[in-house]
Amino acid sequence: MGKIIAIANQKGGVGKTTTSINLAASLGVLEKKVLLIDADPQANATSGLGIDVETAEIGTYQVLEHSNTPKEAIVKSSAPNVDVIPSHIDLVAIEIELVDKENREYMLKQALESIKDEYDYIIIDCAPSLGLLTLNALTAADSVIIPIQCEYFALEGLGKLLNTIKSIQKIHNPNLDIEGLLLTMFDSRLRLSNQVVEEVQKHFNDMVFETIIQRNVKLSEAPSFGESIINYDATSKGANNYLQLAQEVITKNSK
């Protein structure tokens, strides 16, 4: 039975896609079978794993429309044990097209029923908004990872996201858990980074992952080569951080 984990935060630039790609790749290296669903019209998770966005004809859009099955949309990625349902800029239109549909929040959940058991983990990279796309992801998910950047406005908008999660739990998906808050882009030399870590850990205790993703040049370079950090530089700090995170997720879910 696959566990579906959405990676969400309506703030842009907090490390959602970096986390989606590298958590998926790290789980793959640890011999888990992983499906990464790119639910962001910018399609960065798709290109970040070496898939040509222009040639991907079937993707998240068609799966949400129910015009194709997830099986038809799946492509192999450059990371071992990781399959991808790619995204495309046409995904922008889905918010408008789904508006009149009945059960519009459940389109992704229904589509994934047919393949859920074929994977150990299904990771959904959400768009930086709280629109219908993210709503579909959170309705389909078993849990959500929230990346938080170690910067000044880190906690801004977090309350809004937690309220959205609460209302989804109430209305659409009572089983939705918070897998954890993930601190990203940490720079130990900056006092501010350390303050943000302290503040988040003080407020949210057990909800915060022990793993902290450090700021790392290699992490930002890897996607431009269409590779995960594991493929690009397995000895880097970034690779170590994400392997540690994957291990933490596995341990947490094997209890």
mmCIF file of C-alpha atoms in Angstrom:
data_model
loop_
_atom_site.group_PDB
_atom_site.id
_atom_site.type_symbol
_atom_site.label_atom_id
_atom_site.label_comp_id
_atom_site.label_asym_id
_atom_site.label_seq_id
_atom_site.Cartn_x
_atom_site.Cartn_y
_atom_site.Cartn_z
ATOM 1 C CA MET A 1 0.000 0.000 0.000
ATOM 2 C CA GLY A 2 1.694 3.214 -1.147
ATOM 3 C CA LYS A 3 1.859 6.218 1.134
ATOM 4 C CA ILE A 4 0.967 9.474 -0.614
ATOM 5 C CA ILE A 5 2.925 12.491 0.653
ATOM 6 C CA ALA A 6 2.179 16.001 -0.638
ATOM 7 C CA ILE A 7 4.919 18.615 -0.366
ATOM 8 C CA ALA A 8 3.157 21.939 0.051
ATOM 9 C CA ASN A 9 3.622 25.556 1.028
ATOM 10 C CA GLN A 10 1.913 28.453 -0.739
ATOM 11 C CA LYS A 11 5.124 30.473 -0.424
ATOM 12 C CA GLY A 12 7.383 30.166 -3.439
ATOM 13 C CA GLY A 13 11.113 29.504 -3.173
ATOM 14 C CA VAL A 14 11.082 27.515 0.059
ATOM 15 C CA GLY A 15 12.501 24.314 -1.431
ATOM 16 C CA LYS A 16 9.328 22.365 -2.342
ATOM 17 C CA THR A 17 10.546 21.104 -5.707
ATOM 18 C CA THR A 18 14.109 20.526 -4.470
ATOM 19 C CA THR A 19 12.634 18.445 -1.652
ATOM 20 C CA SER A 20 10.225 16.565 -3.938
ATOM 21 C CA ILE A 21 12.978 15.581 -6.394
ATOM 22 C CA ASN A 22 15.621 14.690 -3.829
ATOM 23 C CA LEU A 23 13.384 12.967 -1.298
ATOM 24 C CA ALA A 24 11.999 10.824 -4.143
ATOM 25 C CA ALA A 25 15.523 10.053 -5.406
ATOM 26 C CA SER A 26 16.793 9.263 -1.888
ATOM 27 C CA LEU A 27 13.879 6.915 -1.211
ATOM 28 C CA GLY A 28 14.651 5.283 -4.584
ATOM 29 C CA VAL A 29 18.304 4.767 -3.625
ATOM 30 C CA LEU A 30 17.102 3.192 -0.365
ATOM 31 C CA GLU A 31 15.280 0.646 -2.553
ATOM 32 C CA LYS A 32 11.775 2.005 -2.248
ATOM 33 C CA LYS A 33 9.590 2.186 -5.342
ATOM 34 C CA VAL A 34 8.614 5.831 -5.795
ATOM 35 C CA LEU A 35 6.254 7.815 -8.013
ATOM 36 C CA LEU A 36 6.760 11.583 -8.195
ATOM 37 C CA ILE A 37 3.738 13.555 -9.399
ATOM 38 C CA ASP A 38 4.497 17.034 -10.670
ATOM 39 C CA ALA A 39 1.418 19.101 -9.778
ATOM 40 C CA ASP A 40 3.022 22.466 -10.491
ATOM 41 C CA PRO A 41 2.488 24.113 -13.923
ATOM 42 C CA GLN A 42 6.107 25.346 -13.822
ATOM 43 C CA ALA A 43 7.095 21.684 -14.319
ATOM 44 C CA ASN A 44 10.419 22.071 -12.495
ATOM 45 C CA ALA A 45 10.235 18.633 -10.879
ATOM 46 C CA THR A 46 9.736 17.144 -14.355
ATOM 47 C CA SER A 47 12.761 18.820 -15.938
ATOM 48 C CA GLY A 48 14.768 18.419 -12.715
ATOM 49 C CA LEU A 49 14.680 14.651 -13.221
ATOM 50 C CA GLY A 50 15.796 14.762 -16.822
ATOM 51 C CA ILE A 51 12.400 14.634 -18.550
ATOM 52 C CA ASP A 52 11.821 16.903 -21.536
ATOM 53 C CA VAL A 53 8.715 18.915 -20.656
ATOM 54 C CA GLU A 54 7.934 19.625 -24.332
ATOM 55 C CA THR A 55 7.801 15.968 -25.354
ATOM 56 C CA ALA A 56 5.729 14.798 -22.380
ATOM 57 C CA GLU A 57 2.326 14.504 -24.011
ATOM 58 C CA ILE A 58 0.407 12.901 -21.175
ATOM 59 C CA GLY A 59 0.831 14.226 -17.654
ATOM 60 C CA THR A 60 -0.846 15.500 -14.505
ATOM 61 C CA TYR A 61 -3.307 17.574 -16.552
ATOM 62 C CA GLN A 62 -4.748 14.538 -18.355
ATOM 63 C CA VAL A 63 -4.786 12.510 -15.124
ATOM 64 C CA LEU A 64 -6.776 15.242 -13.336
ATOM 65 C CA GLU A 65 -9.110 15.514 -16.321
ATOM 66 C CA HIS A 66 -9.548 11.732 -16.219
ATOM 67 C CA SER A 67 -8.863 11.685 -19.977
ATOM 68 C CA ASN A 68 -5.885 9.363 -19.358
ATOM 69 C CA THR A 69 -5.026 6.938 -16.583
ATOM 70 C CA PRO A 70 -1.998 7.524 -14.349
ATOM 71 C CA LYS A 71 -0.425 4.388 -15.877
ATOM 72 C CA GLU A 72 -0.519 6.020 -19.323
ATOM 73 C CA ALA A 73 1.123 9.168 -17.944
ATOM 74 C CA ILE A 74 4.031 7.531 -16.103
ATOM 75 C CA VAL A 75 7.557 7.993 -17.464
ATOM 76 C CA LYS A 76 10.870 6.702 -16.138
ATOM 77 C CA SER A 77 13.186 9.284 -14.605
ATOM 78 C CA SER A 78 16.969 9.577 -14.411
ATOM 79 C CA ALA A 79 16.814 8.459 -10.748
ATOM 80 C CA PRO A 80 16.780 4.735 -9.887
ATOM 81 C CA ASN A 81 13.372 3.352 -8.783
ATOM 82 C CA VAL A 82 11.668 6.702 -9.440
ATOM 83 C CA ASP A 83 8.817 7.116 -11.943
ATOM 84 C CA VAL A 84 7.308 10.505 -12.765
ATOM 85 C CA ILE A 85 3.924 11.810 -13.871
ATOM 86 C CA PRO A 86 5.152 14.942 -15.651
ATOM 87 C CA SER A 87 3.661 18.407 -15.681
ATOM 88 C CA HIS A 88 3.304 20.933 -18.458
ATOM 89 C CA ILE A 89 2.340 24.601 -18.666
ATOM 90 C CA ASP A 90 -1.173 23.503 -19.794
ATOM 91 C CA LEU A 91 -1.771 22.535 -16.156
ATOM 92 C CA VAL A 92 -2.471 26.240 -15.529
ATOM 93 C CA ALA A 93 -5.865 25.782 -17.207
ATOM 94 C CA ILE A 94 -6.967 22.928 -14.970
ATOM 95 C CA GLU A 95 -8.123 25.243 -12.154
ATOM 96 C CA ILE A 96 -10.662 26.839 -14.494
ATOM 97 C CA GLU A 97 -11.702 23.596 -16.167
ATOM 98 C CA LEU A 98 -12.374 21.730 -12.943
ATOM 99 C CA VAL A 99 -14.436 24.499 -11.357
ATOM 100 C CA ASP A 100 -17.793 23.223 -12.654
ATOM 101 C CA LYS A 101 -17.046 19.541 -12.156
ATOM 102 C CA GLU A 102 -18.713 17.554 -9.456
ATOM 103 C CA ASN A 103 -16.244 16.215 -6.848
ATOM 104 C CA ARG A 104 -13.608 18.525 -8.302
ATOM 105 C CA GLU A 105 -11.429 18.224 -5.166
ATOM 106 C CA TYR A 106 -11.332 14.427 -5.515
ATOM 107 C CA MET A 107 -10.125 14.097 -9.129
ATOM 108 C CA LEU A 108 -6.546 13.192 -8.211
ATOM 109 C CA LYS A 109 -7.578 10.915 -5.338
ATOM 110 C CA GLN A 110 -9.879 8.931 -7.653
ATOM 111 C CA ALA A 111 -7.230 8.699 -10.366
ATOM 112 C CA LEU A 112 -4.552 7.379 -7.985
ATOM 113 C CA GLU A 113 -6.702 4.550 -6.597
ATOM 114 C CA SER A 114 -5.684 2.343 -9.533
ATOM 115 C CA ILE A 115 -1.909 2.596 -8.938
ATOM 116 C CA LYS A 116 -1.564 3.319 -5.231
ATOM 117 C CA ASP A 117 -0.552 -0.247 -4.394
ATOM 118 C CA GLU A 118 2.239 -0.375 -6.980
ATOM 119 C CA TYR A 119 4.499 2.063 -5.114
ATOM 120 C CA ASP A 120 5.957 2.362 -1.628
ATOM 121 C CA TYR A 121 5.739 6.170 -1.768
ATOM 122 C CA ILE A 122 3.927 8.624 -4.008
ATOM 123 C CA ILE A 123 5.307 12.170 -3.670
ATOM 124 C CA ILE A 124 3.280 15.123 -4.979
ATOM 125 C CA ASP A 125 5.118 18.370 -5.733
ATOM 126 C CA CYS A 126 2.478 21.082 -5.189
ATOM 127 C CA ALA A 127 2.212 24.483 -6.854
ATOM 128 C CA PRO A 128 3.042 27.553 -4.700
ATOM 129 C CA SER A 129 -0.616 28.433 -4.128
ATOM 130 C CA LEU A 130 -3.614 27.150 -2.227
ATOM 131 C CA GLY A 131 -5.762 26.726 -5.346
ATOM 132 C CA LEU A 132 -7.654 23.737 -6.690
ATOM 133 C CA LEU A 133 -4.473 21.928 -7.740
ATOM 134 C CA THR A 134 -3.042 21.955 -4.219
ATOM 135 C CA LEU A 135 -6.472 21.123 -2.816
ATOM 136 C CA ASN A 136 -6.565 18.026 -5.042
ATOM 137 C CA ALA A 137 -3.095 17.016 -3.852
ATOM 138 C CA LEU A 138 -3.969 17.423 -0.172
ATOM 139 C CA THR A 139 -7.265 15.573 -0.612
ATOM 140 C CA ALA A 140 -5.432 12.664 -2.244
ATOM 141 C CA ALA A 141 -2.537 12.616 0.246
ATOM 142 C CA ASP A 142 -2.086 10.609 3.437
ATOM 143 C CA SER A 143 0.244 13.265 4.811
ATOM 144 C CA VAL A 144 1.945 16.550 4.008
ATOM 145 C CA ILE A 145 5.534 17.777 4.366
ATOM 146 C CA ILE A 146 5.812 21.551 4.766
ATOM 147 C CA PRO A 147 9.217 23.009 3.809
ATOM 148 C CA ILE A 148 10.106 26.152 5.767
ATOM 149 C CA GLN A 149 12.954 28.375 4.686
ATOM 150 C CA CYS A 150 15.315 29.504 7.459
ATOM 151 C CA GLU A 151 14.749 33.179 6.667
ATOM 152 C CA TYR A 152 13.090 36.234 8.134
ATOM 153 C CA PHE A 153 9.544 35.674 6.877
ATOM 154 C CA ALA A 154 9.707 31.905 7.459
ATOM 155 C CA LEU A 155 6.573 31.606 9.569
ATOM 156 C CA GLU A 156 4.586 34.109 7.558
ATOM 157 C CA GLY A 157 1.792 32.308 5.767
ATOM 158 C CA LEU A 158 2.319 29.116 7.758
ATOM 159 C CA GLY A 159 -0.805 29.818 9.827
ATOM 160 C CA LYS A 160 -2.829 30.149 6.628
ATOM 161 C CA LEU A 161 -1.507 26.848 5.312
ATOM 162 C CA LEU A 162 -2.208 25.073 8.618
ATOM 163 C CA ASN A 163 -5.773 26.460 8.550
ATOM 164 C CA THR A 164 -6.209 25.183 4.989
ATOM 165 C CA ILE A 165 -4.984 21.763 6.119
ATOM 166 C CA LYS A 166 -7.451 21.850 9.036
ATOM 167 C CA SER A 167 -10.380 22.619 6.770
ATOM 168 C CA ILE A 168 -9.328 19.868 4.325
ATOM 169 C CA GLN A 169 -9.193 17.452 7.272
ATOM 170 C CA LYS A 170 -12.682 18.557 8.261
ATOM 171 C CA ILE A 171 -14.315 18.502 4.827
ATOM 172 C CA HIS A 172 -12.400 16.394 2.315
ATOM 173 C CA ASN A 173 -9.785 14.211 3.937
ATOM 174 C CA PRO A 174 -10.114 13.382 7.656
ATOM 175 C CA ASN A 175 -7.045 11.097 7.446
ATOM 176 C CA LEU A 176 -4.609 13.805 6.334
ATOM 177 C CA ASP A 177 -1.623 13.952 8.702
ATOM 178 C CA ILE A 178 1.225 16.397 8.910
ATOM 179 C CA GLU A 179 4.276 14.263 8.130
ATOM 180 C CA GLY A 180 6.478 17.075 9.383
ATOM 181 C CA LEU A 181 7.832 20.587 8.992
ATOM 182 C CA LEU A 182 11.137 20.582 7.137
ATOM 183 C CA LEU A 183 13.642 23.370 7.710
ATOM 184 C CA THR A 184 15.423 24.222 4.437
ATOM 185 C CA MET A 185 18.199 26.534 3.215
ATOM 186 C CA PHE A 186 19.849 26.571 6.604
ATOM 187 C CA ASP A 187 23.114 28.487 6.912
ATOM 188 C CA SER A 188 24.812 27.814 10.248
ATOM 189 C CA ARG A 189 26.887 31.001 9.938
ATOM 190 C CA LEU A 190 23.802 33.208 10.052
ATOM 191 C CA ARG A 191 22.341 34.107 13.411
ATOM 192 C CA LEU A 192 18.949 34.481 11.743
ATOM 193 C CA SER A 193 19.008 30.894 10.448
ATOM 194 C CA ASN A 194 19.680 29.614 13.958
ATOM 195 C CA GLN A 195 16.920 31.812 15.411
ATOM 196 C CA VAL A 196 14.374 30.497 12.897
ATOM 197 C CA VAL A 197 15.316 26.890 13.750
ATOM 198 C CA GLU A 198 14.903 27.601 17.477
ATOM 199 C CA GLU A 199 11.587 29.356 16.987
ATOM 200 C CA VAL A 200 10.099 26.636 14.763
ATOM 201 C CA GLN A 201 11.284 23.857 17.090
ATOM 202 C CA LYS A 202 9.918 25.708 20.141
ATOM 203 C CA HIS A 203 6.487 26.281 18.522
ATOM 204 C CA PHE A 204 6.029 22.935 16.821
ATOM 205 C CA ASN A 205 8.162 20.450 18.816
ATOM 206 C CA ASP A 206 7.640 16.935 17.494
ATOM 207 C CA MET A 207 6.161 18.138 14.229
ATOM 208 C CA VAL A 208 9.609 19.278 13.028
ATOM 209 C CA PHE A 209 11.901 16.835 11.228
ATOM 210 C CA GLU A 210 15.239 16.267 12.932
ATOM 211 C CA THR A 211 16.909 16.569 9.532
ATOM 212 C CA ILE A 212 17.682 20.141 8.484
ATOM 213 C CA ILE A 213 18.460 20.850 4.820
ATOM 214 C CA GLN A 214 21.526 23.050 4.620
ATOM 215 C CA ARG A 215 22.189 25.662 1.988
ATOM 216 C CA ASN A 216 24.295 23.926 -0.651
ATOM 217 C CA VAL A 217 25.553 25.088 -4.055
ATOM 218 C CA LYS A 218 25.404 21.580 -5.498
ATOM 219 C CA LEU A 219 21.699 21.354 -4.594
ATOM 220 C CA SER A 220 20.899 24.364 -6.760
ATOM 221 C CA GLU A 221 23.108 23.168 -9.624
ATOM 222 C CA ALA A 222 21.747 19.621 -9.917
ATOM 223 C CA PRO A 223 18.334 20.412 -11.557
ATOM 224 C CA SER A 224 19.983 22.248 -14.465
ATOM 225 C CA PHE A 225 21.625 18.913 -15.349
ATOM 226 C CA GLY A 226 18.299 17.070 -15.051
ATOM 227 C CA GLU A 227 19.599 15.082 -12.103
ATOM 228 C CA SER A 228 18.807 14.612 -8.441
ATOM 229 C CA ILE A 229 21.510 15.562 -5.954
ATOM 230 C CA ILE A 230 22.177 11.835 -5.402
ATOM 231 C CA ASN A 231 23.087 11.362 -9.087
ATOM 232 C CA TYR A 232 24.822 14.711 -9.393
ATOM 233 C CA ASP A 233 27.060 14.584 -6.322
ATOM 234 C CA ALA A 234 26.438 11.766 -3.864
ATOM 235 C CA THR A 235 29.111 13.055 -1.483
ATOM 236 C CA SER A 236 27.680 16.556 -1.122
ATOM 237 C CA LYS A 237 26.087 17.929 2.018
ATOM 238 C CA GLY A 238 22.776 18.171 0.148
ATOM 239 C CA ALA A 239 22.820 14.464 -0.747
ATOM 240 C CA ASN A 240 23.573 13.549 2.877
ATOM 241 C CA ASN A 241 20.753 15.746 4.147
ATOM 242 C CA TYR A 242 18.144 14.244 1.813
ATOM 243 C CA LEU A 243 19.273 10.645 2.442
ATOM 244 C CA GLN A 244 18.914 11.376 6.142
ATOM 245 C CA LEU A 245 15.425 12.809 5.549
ATOM 246 C CA ALA A 246 14.414 9.733 3.512
ATOM 247 C CA GLN A 247 15.651 7.495 6.306
ATOM 248 C CA GLU A 248 13.647 9.543 8.819
ATOM 249 C CA VAL A 249 10.490 9.205 6.693
ATOM 250 C CA ILE A 250 11.005 5.430 6.323
ATOM 251 C CA THR A 251 11.623 4.959 10.062
ATOM 252 C CA LYS A 252 8.574 7.063 10.934
ATOM 253 C CA ASN A 253 6.342 5.024 8.612
ATOM 254 C CA SER A 254 7.569 1.623 9.709
ATOM 255 C CA LYS A 255 6.401 2.071 13.282
#
